[in-house]
One Martini backbone bead per residue (centre of mass of N, CA, C, O) as a GRO file, in nm:
protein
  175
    1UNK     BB    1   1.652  -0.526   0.757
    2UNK     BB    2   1.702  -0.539   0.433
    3UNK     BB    3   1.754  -0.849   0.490
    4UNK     BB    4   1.464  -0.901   0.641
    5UNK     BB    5   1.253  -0.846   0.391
    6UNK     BB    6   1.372  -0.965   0.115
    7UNK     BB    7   1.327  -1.259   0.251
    8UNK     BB    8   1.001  -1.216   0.307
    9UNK     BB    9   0.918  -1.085   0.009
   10UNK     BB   10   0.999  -1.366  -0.134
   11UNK     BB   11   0.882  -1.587   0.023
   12UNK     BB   12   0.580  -1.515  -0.062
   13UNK     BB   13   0.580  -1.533  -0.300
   14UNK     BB   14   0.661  -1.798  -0.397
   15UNK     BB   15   0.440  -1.889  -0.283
   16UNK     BB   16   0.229  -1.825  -0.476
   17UNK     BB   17   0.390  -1.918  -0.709
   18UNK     BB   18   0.290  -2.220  -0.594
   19UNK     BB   19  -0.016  -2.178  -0.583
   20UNK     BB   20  -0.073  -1.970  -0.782
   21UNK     BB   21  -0.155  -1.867  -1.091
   22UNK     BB   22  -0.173  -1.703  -1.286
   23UNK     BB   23  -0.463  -1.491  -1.241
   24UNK     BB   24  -0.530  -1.591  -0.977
   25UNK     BB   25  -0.798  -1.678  -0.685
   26UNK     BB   26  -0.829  -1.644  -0.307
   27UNK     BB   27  -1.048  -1.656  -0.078
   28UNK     BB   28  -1.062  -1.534   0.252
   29UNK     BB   29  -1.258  -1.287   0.277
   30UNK     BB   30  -1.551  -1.229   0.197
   31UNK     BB   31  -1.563  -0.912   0.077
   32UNK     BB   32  -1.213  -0.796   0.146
   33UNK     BB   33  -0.992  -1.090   0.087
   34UNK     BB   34  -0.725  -1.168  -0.154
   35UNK     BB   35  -0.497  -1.397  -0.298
   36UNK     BB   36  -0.284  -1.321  -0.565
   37UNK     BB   37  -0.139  -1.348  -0.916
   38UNK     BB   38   0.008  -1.069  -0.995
   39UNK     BB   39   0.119  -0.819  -1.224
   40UNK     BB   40   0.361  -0.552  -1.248
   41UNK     BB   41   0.538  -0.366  -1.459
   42UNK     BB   42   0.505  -0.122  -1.331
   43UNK     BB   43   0.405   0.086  -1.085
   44UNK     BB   44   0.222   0.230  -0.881
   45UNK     BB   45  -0.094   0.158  -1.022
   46UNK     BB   46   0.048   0.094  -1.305
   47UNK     BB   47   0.215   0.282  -1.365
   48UNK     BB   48   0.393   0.240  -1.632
   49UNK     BB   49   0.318  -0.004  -1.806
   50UNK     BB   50   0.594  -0.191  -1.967
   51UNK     BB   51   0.839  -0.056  -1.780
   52UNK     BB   52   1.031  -0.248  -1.610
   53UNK     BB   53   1.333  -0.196  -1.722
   54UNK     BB   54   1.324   0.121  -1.656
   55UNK     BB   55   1.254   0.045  -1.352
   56UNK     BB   56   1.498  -0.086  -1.277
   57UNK     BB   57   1.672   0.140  -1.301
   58UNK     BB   58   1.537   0.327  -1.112
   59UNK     BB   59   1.631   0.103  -0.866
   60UNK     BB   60   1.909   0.082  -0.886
   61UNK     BB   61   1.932   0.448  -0.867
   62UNK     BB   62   1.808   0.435  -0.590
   63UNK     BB   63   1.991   0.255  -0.413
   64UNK     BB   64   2.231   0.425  -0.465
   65UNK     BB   65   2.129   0.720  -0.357
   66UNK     BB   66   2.034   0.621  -0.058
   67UNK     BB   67   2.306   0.552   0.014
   68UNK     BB   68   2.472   0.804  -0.034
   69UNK     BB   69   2.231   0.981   0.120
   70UNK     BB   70   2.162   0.882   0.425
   71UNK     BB   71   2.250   1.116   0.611
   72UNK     BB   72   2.002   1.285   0.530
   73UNK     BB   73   1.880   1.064   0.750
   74UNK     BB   74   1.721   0.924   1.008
   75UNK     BB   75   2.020   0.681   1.067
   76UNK     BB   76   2.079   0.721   1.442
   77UNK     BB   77   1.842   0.541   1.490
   78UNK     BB   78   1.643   0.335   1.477
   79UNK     BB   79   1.390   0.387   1.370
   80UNK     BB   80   1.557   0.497   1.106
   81UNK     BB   81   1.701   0.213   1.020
   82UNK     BB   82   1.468   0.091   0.979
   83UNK     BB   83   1.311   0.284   0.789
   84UNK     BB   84   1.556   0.216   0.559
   85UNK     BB   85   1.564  -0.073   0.545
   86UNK     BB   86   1.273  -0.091   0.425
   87UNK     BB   87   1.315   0.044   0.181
   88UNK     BB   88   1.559  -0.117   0.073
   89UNK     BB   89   1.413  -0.399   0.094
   90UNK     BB   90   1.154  -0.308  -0.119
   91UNK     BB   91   1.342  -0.272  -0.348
   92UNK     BB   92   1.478  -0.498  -0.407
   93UNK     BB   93   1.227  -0.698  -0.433
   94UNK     BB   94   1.117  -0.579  -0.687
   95UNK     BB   95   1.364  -0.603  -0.830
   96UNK     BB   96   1.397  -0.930  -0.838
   97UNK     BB   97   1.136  -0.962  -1.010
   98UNK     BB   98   1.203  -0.807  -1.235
   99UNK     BB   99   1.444  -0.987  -1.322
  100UNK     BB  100   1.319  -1.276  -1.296
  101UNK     BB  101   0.998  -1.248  -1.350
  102UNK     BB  102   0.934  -0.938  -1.527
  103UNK     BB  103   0.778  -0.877  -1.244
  104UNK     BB  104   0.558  -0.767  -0.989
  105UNK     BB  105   0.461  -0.950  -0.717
  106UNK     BB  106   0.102  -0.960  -0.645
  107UNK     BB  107  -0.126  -1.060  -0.351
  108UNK     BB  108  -0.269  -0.843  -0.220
  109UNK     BB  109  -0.647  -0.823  -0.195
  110UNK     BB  110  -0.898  -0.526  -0.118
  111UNK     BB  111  -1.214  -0.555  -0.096
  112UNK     BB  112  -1.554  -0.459  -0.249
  113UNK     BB  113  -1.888  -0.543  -0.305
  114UNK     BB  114  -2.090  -0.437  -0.541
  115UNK     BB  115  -2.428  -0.434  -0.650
  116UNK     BB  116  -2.336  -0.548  -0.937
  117UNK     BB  117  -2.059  -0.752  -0.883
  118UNK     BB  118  -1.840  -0.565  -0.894
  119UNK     BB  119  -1.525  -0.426  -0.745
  120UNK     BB  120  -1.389  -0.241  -0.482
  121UNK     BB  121  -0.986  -0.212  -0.501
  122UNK     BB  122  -0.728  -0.222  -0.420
  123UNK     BB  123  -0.424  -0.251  -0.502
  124UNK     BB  124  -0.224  -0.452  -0.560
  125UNK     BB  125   0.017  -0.619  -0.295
  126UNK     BB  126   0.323  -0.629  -0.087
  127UNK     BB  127   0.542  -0.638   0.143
  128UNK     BB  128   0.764  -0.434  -0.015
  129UNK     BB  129   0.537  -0.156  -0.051
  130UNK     BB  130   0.496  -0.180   0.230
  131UNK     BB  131   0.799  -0.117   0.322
  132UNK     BB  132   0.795   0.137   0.200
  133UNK     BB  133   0.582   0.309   0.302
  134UNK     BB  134   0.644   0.283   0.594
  135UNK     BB  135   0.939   0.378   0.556
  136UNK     BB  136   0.867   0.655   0.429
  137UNK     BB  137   0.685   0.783   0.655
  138UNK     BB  138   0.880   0.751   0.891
  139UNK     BB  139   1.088   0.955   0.814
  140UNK     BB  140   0.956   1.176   0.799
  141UNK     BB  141   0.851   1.197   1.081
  142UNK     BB  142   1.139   1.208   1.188
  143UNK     BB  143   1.208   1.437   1.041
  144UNK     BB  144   1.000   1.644   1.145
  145UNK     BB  145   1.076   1.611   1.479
  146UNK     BB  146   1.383   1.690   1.446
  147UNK     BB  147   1.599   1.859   1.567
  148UNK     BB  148   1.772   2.108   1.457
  149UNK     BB  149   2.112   2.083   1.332
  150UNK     BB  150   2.120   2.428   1.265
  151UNK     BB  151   2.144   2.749   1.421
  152UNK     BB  152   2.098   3.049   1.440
  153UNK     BB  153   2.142   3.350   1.512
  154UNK     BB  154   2.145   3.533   1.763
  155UNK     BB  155   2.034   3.849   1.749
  156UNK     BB  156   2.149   4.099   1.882
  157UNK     BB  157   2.139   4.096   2.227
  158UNK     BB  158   2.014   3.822   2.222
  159UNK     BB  159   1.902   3.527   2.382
  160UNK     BB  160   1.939   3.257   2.347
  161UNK     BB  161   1.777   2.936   2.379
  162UNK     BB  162   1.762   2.881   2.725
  163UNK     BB  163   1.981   3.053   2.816
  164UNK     BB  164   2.169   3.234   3.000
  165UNK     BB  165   2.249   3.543   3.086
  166UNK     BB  166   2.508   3.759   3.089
  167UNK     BB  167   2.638   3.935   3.286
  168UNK     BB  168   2.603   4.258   3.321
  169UNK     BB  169   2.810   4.535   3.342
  170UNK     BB  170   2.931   4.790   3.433
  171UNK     BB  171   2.895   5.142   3.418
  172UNK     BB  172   3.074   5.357   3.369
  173UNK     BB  173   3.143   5.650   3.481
  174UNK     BB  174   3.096   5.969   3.494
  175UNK     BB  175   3.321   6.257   3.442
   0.00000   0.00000   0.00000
């Protein structure tokens, strides 16, 4: 999964990077969505905009962590699988943009037209970003629902969780 995502991400950057020019845009529907060759230093937002090198390495450090601690996600079923793979291949997607292109190619922008004539938008992004937020939602969402692996002991007396409860034996008799 994470190497045919960042197959995807990449390949459509190029797109654009063949197509559009820094800074063009290109409108596919009037007033909602456009292509663009945007650069994004920065991270989500363009926090921290300027520091690519050392985003690049928060990326190598993310990644390299998330594989390490792997066990700690839900990835024993498919789902769980997925989606850790969207995120190592959208982490790898804009690191290589980092290394290779000196920032993260921004493409994809929804945007509403103002009265004053100027937009409202949504920050540009890539395959690699919807990678990352779906990959993280659904790990969420899988960890939120997965019953607990270790459960407490139950209460003296207590019967376990929907266990049958063992027949008491008999009181002896009283002298």
């Amino acid at each position: 999964m994470a190497a045919g995502l960042l197959v995807l991400d990449q390949l459509t950057k190029a797109a654009i990077l063949r197509r559009l020019h820094f800074g063009e845009e290109q409108v596919v529907v009037e007033g909602f969505f456009k292509l663009v060759h945007w650069g994004n230093t920065g991270a989500a937002w363009s926090l921290f905009r300027g520091y690519n090198d050392l985003l690049a390495l928060v990326a190598l450090l993310a990644l390299a962590l998330l594989w390490w601690y792997r066990h700690h996600f839900e990835v024993g079923s498919l789902p769980g699988q997925v989606a850790f793979g969207a995120v190592l291949g959208g982490i790898a997607g804009n690191l290589l943009d980092r290394l290779r292109v000196g920032h993260v190619v921004d493409f994809l922008y929804f945007y509403l037209p103002r009265p004053d004539g100027r937009e409202w938008g949504f920050p540009a992004f890539n395959v690699a970003d919807s990678a990352i937020c779906i990959g993280v939602a659904t790990l969420f969402w899988l960890s939120w629902r997965a019953e607990p692996k270790t459960r407490s002991a139950p209460a003296a007396g207590a019967p376990a969780d929907h266990a049958p409860r063992p027949p008491t034996p008999p009181a002896p008799p009283d002298p």
